[in-house]
Short mmCIF file of C-alpha atoms in Angstrom, two decimals:
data_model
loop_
_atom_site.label_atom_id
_atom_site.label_comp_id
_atom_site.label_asym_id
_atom_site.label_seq_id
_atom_site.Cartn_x
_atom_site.Cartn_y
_atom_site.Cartn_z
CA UNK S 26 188.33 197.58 -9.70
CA UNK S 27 189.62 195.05 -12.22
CA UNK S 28 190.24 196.13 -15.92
CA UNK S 29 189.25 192.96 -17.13
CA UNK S 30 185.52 191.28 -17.91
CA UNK S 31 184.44 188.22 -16.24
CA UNK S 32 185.90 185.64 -18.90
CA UNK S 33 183.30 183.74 -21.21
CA UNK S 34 183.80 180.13 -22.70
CA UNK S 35 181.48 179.50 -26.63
CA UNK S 36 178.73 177.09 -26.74
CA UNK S 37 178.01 176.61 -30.60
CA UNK S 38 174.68 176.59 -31.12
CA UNK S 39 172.98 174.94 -34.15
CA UNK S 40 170.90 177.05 -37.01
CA UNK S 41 167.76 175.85 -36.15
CA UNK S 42 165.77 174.21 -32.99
CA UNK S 43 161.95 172.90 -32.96
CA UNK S 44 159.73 175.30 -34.27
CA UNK S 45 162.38 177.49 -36.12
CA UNK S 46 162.41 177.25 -40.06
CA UNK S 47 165.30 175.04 -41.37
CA UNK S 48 168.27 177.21 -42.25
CA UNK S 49 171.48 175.87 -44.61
CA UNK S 50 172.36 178.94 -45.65
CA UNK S 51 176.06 177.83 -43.91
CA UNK S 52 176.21 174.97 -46.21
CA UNK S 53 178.05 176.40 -49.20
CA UNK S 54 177.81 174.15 -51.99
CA UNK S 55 179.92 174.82 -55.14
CA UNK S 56 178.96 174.21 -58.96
CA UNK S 57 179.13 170.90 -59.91
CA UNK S 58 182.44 169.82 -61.81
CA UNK S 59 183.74 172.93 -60.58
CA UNK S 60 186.43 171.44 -58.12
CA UNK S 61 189.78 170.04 -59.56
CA UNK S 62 191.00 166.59 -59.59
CA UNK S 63 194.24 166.03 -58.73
CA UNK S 64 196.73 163.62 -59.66
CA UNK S 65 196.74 160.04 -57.72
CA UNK S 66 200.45 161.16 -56.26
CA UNK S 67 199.65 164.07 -55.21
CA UNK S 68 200.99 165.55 -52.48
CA UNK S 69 198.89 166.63 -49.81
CA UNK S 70 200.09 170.63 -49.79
CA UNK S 71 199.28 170.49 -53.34
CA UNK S 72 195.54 170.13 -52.56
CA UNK S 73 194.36 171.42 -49.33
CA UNK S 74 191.56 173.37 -50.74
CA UNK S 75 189.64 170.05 -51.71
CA UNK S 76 189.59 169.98 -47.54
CA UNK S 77 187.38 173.22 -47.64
CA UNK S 78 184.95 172.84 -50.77
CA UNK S 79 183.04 170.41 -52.16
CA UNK S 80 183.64 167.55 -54.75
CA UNK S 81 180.28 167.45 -57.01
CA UNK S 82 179.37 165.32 -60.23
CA UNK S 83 175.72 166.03 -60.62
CA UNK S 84 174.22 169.58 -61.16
CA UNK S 85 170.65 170.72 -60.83
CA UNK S 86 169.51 168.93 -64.16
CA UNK S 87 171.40 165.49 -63.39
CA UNK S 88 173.89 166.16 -65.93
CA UNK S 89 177.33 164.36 -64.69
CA UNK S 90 179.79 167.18 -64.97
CA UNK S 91 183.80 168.15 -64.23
CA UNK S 92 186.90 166.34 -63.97
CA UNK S 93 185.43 163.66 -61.54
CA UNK S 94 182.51 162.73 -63.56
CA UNK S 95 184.63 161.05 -66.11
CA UNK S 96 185.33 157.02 -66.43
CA UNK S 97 182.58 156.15 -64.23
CA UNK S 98 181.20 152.69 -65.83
CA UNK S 99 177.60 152.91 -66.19
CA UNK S 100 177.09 149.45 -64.72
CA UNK S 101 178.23 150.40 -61.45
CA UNK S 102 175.82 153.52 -61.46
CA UNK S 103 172.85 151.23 -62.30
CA UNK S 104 173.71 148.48 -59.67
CA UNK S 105 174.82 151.35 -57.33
CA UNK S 106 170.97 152.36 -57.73
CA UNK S 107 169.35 148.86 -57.07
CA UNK S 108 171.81 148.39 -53.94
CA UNK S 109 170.72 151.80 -52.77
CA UNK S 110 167.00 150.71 -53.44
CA UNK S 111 167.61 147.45 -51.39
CA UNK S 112 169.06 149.28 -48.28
CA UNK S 113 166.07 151.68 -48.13
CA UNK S 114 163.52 148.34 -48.32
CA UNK S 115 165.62 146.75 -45.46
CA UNK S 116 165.67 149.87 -43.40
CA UNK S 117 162.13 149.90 -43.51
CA UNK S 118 161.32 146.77 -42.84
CA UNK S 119 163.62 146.08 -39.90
CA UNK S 120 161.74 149.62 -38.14
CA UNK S 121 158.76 147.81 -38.66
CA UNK S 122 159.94 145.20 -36.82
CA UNK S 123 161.19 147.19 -34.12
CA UNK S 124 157.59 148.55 -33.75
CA UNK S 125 156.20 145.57 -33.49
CA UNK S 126 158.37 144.75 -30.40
CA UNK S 127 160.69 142.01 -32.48
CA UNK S 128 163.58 143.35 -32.17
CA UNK S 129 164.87 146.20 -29.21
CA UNK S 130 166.76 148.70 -31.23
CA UNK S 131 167.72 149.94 -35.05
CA UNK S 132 169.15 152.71 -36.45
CA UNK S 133 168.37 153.79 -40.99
CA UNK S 134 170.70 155.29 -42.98
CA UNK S 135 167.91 156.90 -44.57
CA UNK S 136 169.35 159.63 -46.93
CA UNK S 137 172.99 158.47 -46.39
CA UNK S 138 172.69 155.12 -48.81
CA UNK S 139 174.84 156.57 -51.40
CA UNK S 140 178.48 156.53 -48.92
CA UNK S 141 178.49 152.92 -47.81
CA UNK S 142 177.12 151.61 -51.44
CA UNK S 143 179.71 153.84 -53.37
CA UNK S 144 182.25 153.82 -51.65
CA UNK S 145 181.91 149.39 -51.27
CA UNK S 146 181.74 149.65 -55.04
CA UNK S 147 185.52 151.08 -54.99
CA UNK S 148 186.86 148.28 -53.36
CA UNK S 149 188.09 145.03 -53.84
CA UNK S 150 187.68 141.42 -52.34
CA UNK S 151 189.77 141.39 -49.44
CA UNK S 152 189.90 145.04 -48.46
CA UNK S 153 188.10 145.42 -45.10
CA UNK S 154 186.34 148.00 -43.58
CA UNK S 155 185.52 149.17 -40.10
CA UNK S 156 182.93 150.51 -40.11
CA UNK S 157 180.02 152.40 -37.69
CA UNK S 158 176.42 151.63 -36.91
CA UNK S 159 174.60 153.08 -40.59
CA UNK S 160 177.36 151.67 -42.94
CA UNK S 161 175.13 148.66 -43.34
CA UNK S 162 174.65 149.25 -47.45
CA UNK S 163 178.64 147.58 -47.11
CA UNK S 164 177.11 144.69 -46.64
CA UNK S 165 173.70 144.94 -48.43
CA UNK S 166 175.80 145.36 -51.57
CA UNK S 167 177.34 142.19 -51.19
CA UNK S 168 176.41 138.43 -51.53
CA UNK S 169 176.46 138.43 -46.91
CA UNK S 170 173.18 136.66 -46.79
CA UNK S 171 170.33 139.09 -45.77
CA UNK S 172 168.56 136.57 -43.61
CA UNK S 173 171.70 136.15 -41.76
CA UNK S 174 171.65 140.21 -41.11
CA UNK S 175 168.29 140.07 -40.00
CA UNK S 176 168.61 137.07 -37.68
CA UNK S 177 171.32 139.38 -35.92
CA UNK S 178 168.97 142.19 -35.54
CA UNK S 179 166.19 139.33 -34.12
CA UNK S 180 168.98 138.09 -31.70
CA UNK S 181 167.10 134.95 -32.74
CA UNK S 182 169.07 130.99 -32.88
CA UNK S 183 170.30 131.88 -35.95
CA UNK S 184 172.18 135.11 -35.10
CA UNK S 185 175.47 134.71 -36.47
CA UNK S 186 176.80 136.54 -33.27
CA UNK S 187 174.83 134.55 -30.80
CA UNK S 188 173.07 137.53 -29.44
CA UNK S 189 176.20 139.33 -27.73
CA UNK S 190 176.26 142.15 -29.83
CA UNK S 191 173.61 144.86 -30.17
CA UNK S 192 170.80 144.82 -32.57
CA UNK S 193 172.72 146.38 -35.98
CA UNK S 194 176.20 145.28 -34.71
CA UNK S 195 176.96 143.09 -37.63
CA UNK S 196 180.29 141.02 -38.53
CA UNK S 197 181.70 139.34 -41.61
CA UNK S 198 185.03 138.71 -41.78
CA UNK S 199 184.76 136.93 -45.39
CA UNK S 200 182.43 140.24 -46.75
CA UNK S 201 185.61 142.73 -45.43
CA UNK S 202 183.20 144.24 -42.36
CA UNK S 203 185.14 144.33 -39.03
CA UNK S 204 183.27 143.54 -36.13
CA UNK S 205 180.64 147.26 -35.13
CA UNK S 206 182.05 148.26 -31.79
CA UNK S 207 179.90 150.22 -29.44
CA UNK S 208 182.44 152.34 -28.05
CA UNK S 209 182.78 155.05 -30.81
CA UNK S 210 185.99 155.97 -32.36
CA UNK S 211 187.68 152.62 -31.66
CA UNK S 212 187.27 151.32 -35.37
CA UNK S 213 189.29 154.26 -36.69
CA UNK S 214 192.66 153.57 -35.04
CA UNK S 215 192.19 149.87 -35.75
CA UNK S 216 191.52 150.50 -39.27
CA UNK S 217 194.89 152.10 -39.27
CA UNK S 218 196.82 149.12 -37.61
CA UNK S 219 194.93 146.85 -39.87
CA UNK S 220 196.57 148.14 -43.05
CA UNK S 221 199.93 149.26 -41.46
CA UNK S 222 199.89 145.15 -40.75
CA UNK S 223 198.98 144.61 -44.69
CA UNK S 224 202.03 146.43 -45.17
CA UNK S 225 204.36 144.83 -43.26
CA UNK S 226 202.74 141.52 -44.80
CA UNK S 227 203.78 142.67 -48.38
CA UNK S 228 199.98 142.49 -49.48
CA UNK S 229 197.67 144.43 -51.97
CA UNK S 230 194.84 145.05 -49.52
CA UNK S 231 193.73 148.13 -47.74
CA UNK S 232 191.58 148.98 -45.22
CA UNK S 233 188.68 151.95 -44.54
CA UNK S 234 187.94 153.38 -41.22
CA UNK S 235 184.64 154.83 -40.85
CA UNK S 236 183.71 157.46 -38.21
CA UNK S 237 180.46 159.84 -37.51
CA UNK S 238 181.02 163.87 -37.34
CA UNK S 239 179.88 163.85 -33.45
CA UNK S 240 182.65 161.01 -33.37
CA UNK S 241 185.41 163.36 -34.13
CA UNK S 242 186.05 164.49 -30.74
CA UNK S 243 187.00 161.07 -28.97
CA UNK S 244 190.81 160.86 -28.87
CA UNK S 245 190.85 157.54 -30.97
CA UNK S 246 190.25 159.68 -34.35
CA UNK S 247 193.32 161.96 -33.54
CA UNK S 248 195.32 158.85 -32.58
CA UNK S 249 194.28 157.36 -36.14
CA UNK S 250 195.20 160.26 -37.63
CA UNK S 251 198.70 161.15 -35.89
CA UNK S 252 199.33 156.99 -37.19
CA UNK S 253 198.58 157.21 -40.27
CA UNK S 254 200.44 160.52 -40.75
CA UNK S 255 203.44 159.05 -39.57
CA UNK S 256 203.47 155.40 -40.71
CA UNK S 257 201.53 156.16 -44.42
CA UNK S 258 199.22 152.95 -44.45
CA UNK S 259 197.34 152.07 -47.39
CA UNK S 260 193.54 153.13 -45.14
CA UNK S 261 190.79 155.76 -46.40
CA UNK S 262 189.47 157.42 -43.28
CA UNK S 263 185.84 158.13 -43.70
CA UNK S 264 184.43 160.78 -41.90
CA UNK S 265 180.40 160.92 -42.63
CA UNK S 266 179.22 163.74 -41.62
CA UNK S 267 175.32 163.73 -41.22
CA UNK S 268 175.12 167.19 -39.26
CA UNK S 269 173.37 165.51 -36.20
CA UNK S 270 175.71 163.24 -33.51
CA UNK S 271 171.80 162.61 -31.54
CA UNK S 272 171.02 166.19 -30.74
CA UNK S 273 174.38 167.59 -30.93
CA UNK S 274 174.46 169.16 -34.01
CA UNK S 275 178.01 169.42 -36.28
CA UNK S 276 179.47 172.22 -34.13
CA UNK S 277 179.57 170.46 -30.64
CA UNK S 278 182.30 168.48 -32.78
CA UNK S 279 184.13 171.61 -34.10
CA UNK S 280 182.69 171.03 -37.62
CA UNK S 281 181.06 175.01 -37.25
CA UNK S 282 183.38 176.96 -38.42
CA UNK S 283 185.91 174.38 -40.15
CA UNK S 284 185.57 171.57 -42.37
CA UNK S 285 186.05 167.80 -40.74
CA UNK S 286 188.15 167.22 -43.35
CA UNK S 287 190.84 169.86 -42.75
CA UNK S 288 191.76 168.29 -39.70
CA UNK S 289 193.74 166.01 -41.99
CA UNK S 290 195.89 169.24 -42.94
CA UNK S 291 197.39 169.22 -39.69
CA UNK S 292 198.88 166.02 -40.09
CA UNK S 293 200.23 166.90 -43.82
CA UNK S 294 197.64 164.25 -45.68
CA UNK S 295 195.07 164.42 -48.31
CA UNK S 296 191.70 165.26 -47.60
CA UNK S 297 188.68 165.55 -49.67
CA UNK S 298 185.11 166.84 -49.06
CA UNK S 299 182.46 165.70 -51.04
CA UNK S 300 178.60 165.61 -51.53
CA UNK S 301 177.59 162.25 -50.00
CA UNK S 302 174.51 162.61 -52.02
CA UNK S 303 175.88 162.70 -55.00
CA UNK S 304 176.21 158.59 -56.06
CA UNK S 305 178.49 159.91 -58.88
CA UNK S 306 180.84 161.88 -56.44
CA UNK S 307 181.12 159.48 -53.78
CA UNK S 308 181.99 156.55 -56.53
CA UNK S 309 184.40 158.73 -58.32
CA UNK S 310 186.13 160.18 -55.08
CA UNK S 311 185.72 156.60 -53.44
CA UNK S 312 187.92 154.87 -56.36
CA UNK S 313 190.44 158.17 -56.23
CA UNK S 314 191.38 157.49 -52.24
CA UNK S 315 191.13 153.64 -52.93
CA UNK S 316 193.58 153.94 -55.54
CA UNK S 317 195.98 156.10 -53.58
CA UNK S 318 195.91 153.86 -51.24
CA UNK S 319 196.36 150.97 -53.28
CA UNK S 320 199.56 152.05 -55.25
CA UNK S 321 201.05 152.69 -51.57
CA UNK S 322 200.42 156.87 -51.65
CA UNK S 323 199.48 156.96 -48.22
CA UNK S 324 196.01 157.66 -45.97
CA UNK S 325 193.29 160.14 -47.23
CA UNK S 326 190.60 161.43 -45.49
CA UNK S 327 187.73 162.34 -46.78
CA UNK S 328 184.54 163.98 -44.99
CA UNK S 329 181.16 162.56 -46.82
CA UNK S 330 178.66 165.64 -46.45
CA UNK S 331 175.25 164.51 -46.31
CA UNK S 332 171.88 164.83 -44.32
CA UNK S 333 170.63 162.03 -41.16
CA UNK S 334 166.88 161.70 -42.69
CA UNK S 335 165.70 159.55 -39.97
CA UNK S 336 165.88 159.76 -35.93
CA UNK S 337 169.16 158.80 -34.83
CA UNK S 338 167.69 155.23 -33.77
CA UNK S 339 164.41 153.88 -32.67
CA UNK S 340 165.32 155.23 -29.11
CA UNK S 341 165.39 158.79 -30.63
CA UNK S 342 162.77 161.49 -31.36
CA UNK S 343 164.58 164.58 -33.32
CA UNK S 344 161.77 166.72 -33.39
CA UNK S 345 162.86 167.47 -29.35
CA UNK S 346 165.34 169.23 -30.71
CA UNK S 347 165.60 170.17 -34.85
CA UNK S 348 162.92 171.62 -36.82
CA UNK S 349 160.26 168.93 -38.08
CA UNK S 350 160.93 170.42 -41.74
CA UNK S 351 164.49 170.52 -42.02
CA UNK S 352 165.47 166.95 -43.39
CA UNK S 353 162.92 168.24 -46.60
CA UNK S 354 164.86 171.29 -46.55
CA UNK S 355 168.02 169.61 -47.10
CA UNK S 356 170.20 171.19 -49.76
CA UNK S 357 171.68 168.00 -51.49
CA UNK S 358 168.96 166.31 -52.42
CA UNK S 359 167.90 162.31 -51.85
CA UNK S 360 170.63 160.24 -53.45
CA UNK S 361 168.29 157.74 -54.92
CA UNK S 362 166.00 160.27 -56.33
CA UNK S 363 169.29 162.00 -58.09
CA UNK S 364 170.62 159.43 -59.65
CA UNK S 365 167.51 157.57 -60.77
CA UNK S 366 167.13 161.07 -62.76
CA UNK S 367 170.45 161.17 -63.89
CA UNK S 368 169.85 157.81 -65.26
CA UNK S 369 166.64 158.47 -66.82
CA UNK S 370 167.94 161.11 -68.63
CA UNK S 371 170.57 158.67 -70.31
CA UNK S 372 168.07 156.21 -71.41
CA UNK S 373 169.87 153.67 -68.77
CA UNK S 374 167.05 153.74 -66.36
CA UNK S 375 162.89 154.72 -66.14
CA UNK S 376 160.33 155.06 -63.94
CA UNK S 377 158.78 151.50 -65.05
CA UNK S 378 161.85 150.05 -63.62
CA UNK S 379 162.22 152.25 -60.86
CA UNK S 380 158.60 150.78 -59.54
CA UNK S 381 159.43 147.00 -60.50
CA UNK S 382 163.17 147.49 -58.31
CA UNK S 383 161.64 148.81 -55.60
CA UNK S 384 158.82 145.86 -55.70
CA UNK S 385 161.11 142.97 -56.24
CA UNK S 386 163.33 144.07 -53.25
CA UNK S 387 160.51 144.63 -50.95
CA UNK S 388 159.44 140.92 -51.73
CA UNK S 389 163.14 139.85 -50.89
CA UNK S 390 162.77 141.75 -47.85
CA UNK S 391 159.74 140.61 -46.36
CA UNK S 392 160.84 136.96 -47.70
CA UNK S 393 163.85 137.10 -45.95
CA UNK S 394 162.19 138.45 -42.76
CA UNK S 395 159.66 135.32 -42.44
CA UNK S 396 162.17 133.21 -42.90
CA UNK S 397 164.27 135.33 -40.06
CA UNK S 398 161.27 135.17 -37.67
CA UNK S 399 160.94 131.28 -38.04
CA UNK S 400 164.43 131.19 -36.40
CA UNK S 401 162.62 133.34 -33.52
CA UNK S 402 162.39 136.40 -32.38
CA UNK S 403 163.56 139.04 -29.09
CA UNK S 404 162.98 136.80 -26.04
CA UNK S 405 162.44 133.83 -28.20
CA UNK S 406 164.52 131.65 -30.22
CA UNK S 407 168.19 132.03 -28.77
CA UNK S 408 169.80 129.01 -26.15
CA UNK S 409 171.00 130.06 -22.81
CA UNK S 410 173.80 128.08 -23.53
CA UNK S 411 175.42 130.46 -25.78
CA UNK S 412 176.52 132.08 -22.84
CA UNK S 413 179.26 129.89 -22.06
CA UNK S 414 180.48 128.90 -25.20
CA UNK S 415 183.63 130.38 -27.57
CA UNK S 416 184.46 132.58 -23.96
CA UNK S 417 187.21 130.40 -22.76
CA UNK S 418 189.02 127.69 -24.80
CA UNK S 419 188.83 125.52 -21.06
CA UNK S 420 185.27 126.16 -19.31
CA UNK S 421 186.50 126.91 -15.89
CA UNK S 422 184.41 125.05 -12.94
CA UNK S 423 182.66 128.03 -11.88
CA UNK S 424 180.92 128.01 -15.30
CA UNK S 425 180.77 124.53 -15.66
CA UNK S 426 178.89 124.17 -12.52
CA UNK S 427 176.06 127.20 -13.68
CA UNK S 428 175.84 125.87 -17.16
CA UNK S 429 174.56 122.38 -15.08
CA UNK S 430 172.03 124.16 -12.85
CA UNK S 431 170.56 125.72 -16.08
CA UNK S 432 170.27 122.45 -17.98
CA UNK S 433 171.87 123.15 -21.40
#
């Protein structure tokens, strides 16, 4: 008889399932100001507990707190606000056009507004990010025309991209937002490349790569992270995680029992982990890594630890497989909601405005959208003969000859 047990492999399993009560009680969240801010040089074995706590500005009464609260301009915390505002009236707007059988797919960021606005305000013109599918506040905090966005989503004649990417697959070269790809993980590796090349060109701009927790496990992010461990590129290496990759919670990825962000401690560079809720946190860390970056420091990565509000996309119904209470349960809070108090309570902000934002950018919204839906709309609107154009510089004869049978 054999001394040894039949041998067992772990599935992690998440906290909660439908039906269950929401349970966070593994989300250990630290006082606010409480975690250290380290020099700009600093070298990464000098910091590696900011890898397993939790950078945090705002405490429960909204009061900016600790070593990262301070020179935050209070400009960029009130625009931060309105471009946070704006994001959540597109969101909704573009669902209710998905609903309505205009467009085939879309994916919020309900919840998560606060990463992609903050961390945009950190940058500079020229920087460029690579970013996922619910980084679109990088845009929406920029001048990229919004009917432009929303003709993409319509796949309409005015889609920027001609129709041949998915519905939220935006591009701007001139706005510093690489091309959405698909296949997920590519974007991280390239964002790597793109700023070893600004490098070797002797310029002053970096680059962001932006990656999902679920994400994690494709080889692409360890091959952006063995790069940029060996070559140093000026590129912040976003990690956001939103506890859900579609119904495989954090742990599928190996975020259970370890931060994301300690991965970077492997490969001897910085890492932070910070409250993606927090507007003041994400800003302040944002401009920190940026920085770094900037004045030729090296990578950081830094995990962005927030809640995913909404379904994964319109294909997706997460009460199969979470409990229907647990995005209300969330520990962290709405970002909107804590920093409109935050602001309130300096006299910078107030409910009266609050209700006139939120009005003015729902009537740029729906504005935008007519205009969008004049251009057409799924299965309306778009030329066949996009097809065949910008593919080869020469049409060959094949094409040639089934552009002619379709008449265009």
């Amino acid at each position: 008889m054999s001394e040894y047990k039949p041998l067992k492999f772990h599935v992690p399993e998440p906290p909660g399932r439908p039906g269950d009560e929401p349970d966070f009680s593994g989300v250990v969240i630290p006082e606010a100001g409480s975690v250290r801010r380290p020099e700009i040089d600093c070298d990464a074995a000098d910091m590696k507990e900011l890898a397993s706590t939790m950078v945090r500005v705002l405490n429960k009464d909204g009061e900016a707190v600790g070593p990262w609260a301070e020179g935050l301009d209070d400009d960029v915390l009130v625009q931060g606000l309105k471009n946070m505002i704006r994001v959540r009236a597109y969101d909704e707007r573009m669902m209710t056009l998905q609903r309505q059988g205009k467009t085939s797919f879309y994916m919020k960021c309900t919840g998560e507004e606060a990463i992609a606005v903050g961390f945009r305000a950190a940058m500079q013109q020229g920087d460029m990010n690579f970013p996922t599918y619910r980084q679109q506040g990088l845009l929406l905090s920029t001048d990229y025309p919004v009917v432009d966005m929303i003709c993409q989503i319509l796949s309409n004649s005015r889609d920027p991209l001609k129709g041949r990417q998915l519905p939220i697959m935006y591009s701007s070269k001139e706005h510093g937002f690489f091309s959405i790809s698909g296949n997920l993980g590519t974007q991280f590796i390239q964002a790597v490349g793109w700023a070893m090349a600004s490098a070797i060109k002797g310029d002053t701009k970096i680059a962001a790569g932006w990656i999902g927790d679920g994400s994690t496990a494709e080889t692409d992010f360890h091959a952006a992270l063995v790069n940029a461990s060996v070559y140093k590129p000026p590129v912040v290496l976003n990690i956001v995680n939103n506890q859900w990759a579609i119904s495989s919670f954090r742990g599928i990825a190996g975020g259970d029992h370890a931060t994301f962000a300690e991965r970077a401690l492997g490969y001897d560079f910085p890492a932070l982990r910070v409250d993606g809720n927090d507007f003041l946190a994400v800003y302040a860390a944002s401009k920190w890594a940026v920085e770094r970056a900037r004045r030729g420091f090296g990578p950081t990565l830094i995990e962005w630890v927030t809640y995913r509000v909404a379904p994964h996309s319109t294909s997706d119904d997460p009460s199969q497989y979470r409990p229907k209470e647990e995005s209300s349960a969330w520990p962290l809070g709405d970002p909107i909601l804590r920093l409109k108090n935050h602001l309130i309570s300096r006299d910078l902000w107030s409910e009266e405005r609050q209700t006139q934002t939120e009005a003015e950018y729902n009537d740029e919204i729906r504005a935008a959208t007519k205009e969008a839906e004049s251009y057409g709309v799924m299965g309306s609107g778009a030329s066949p003969k996009d097809m065949f154009d910008d593919v080869y510089e020469v049409m060959p004869p094949h094409l040639r000859e089934q552009r002619q049978k379709l008449g265009v």
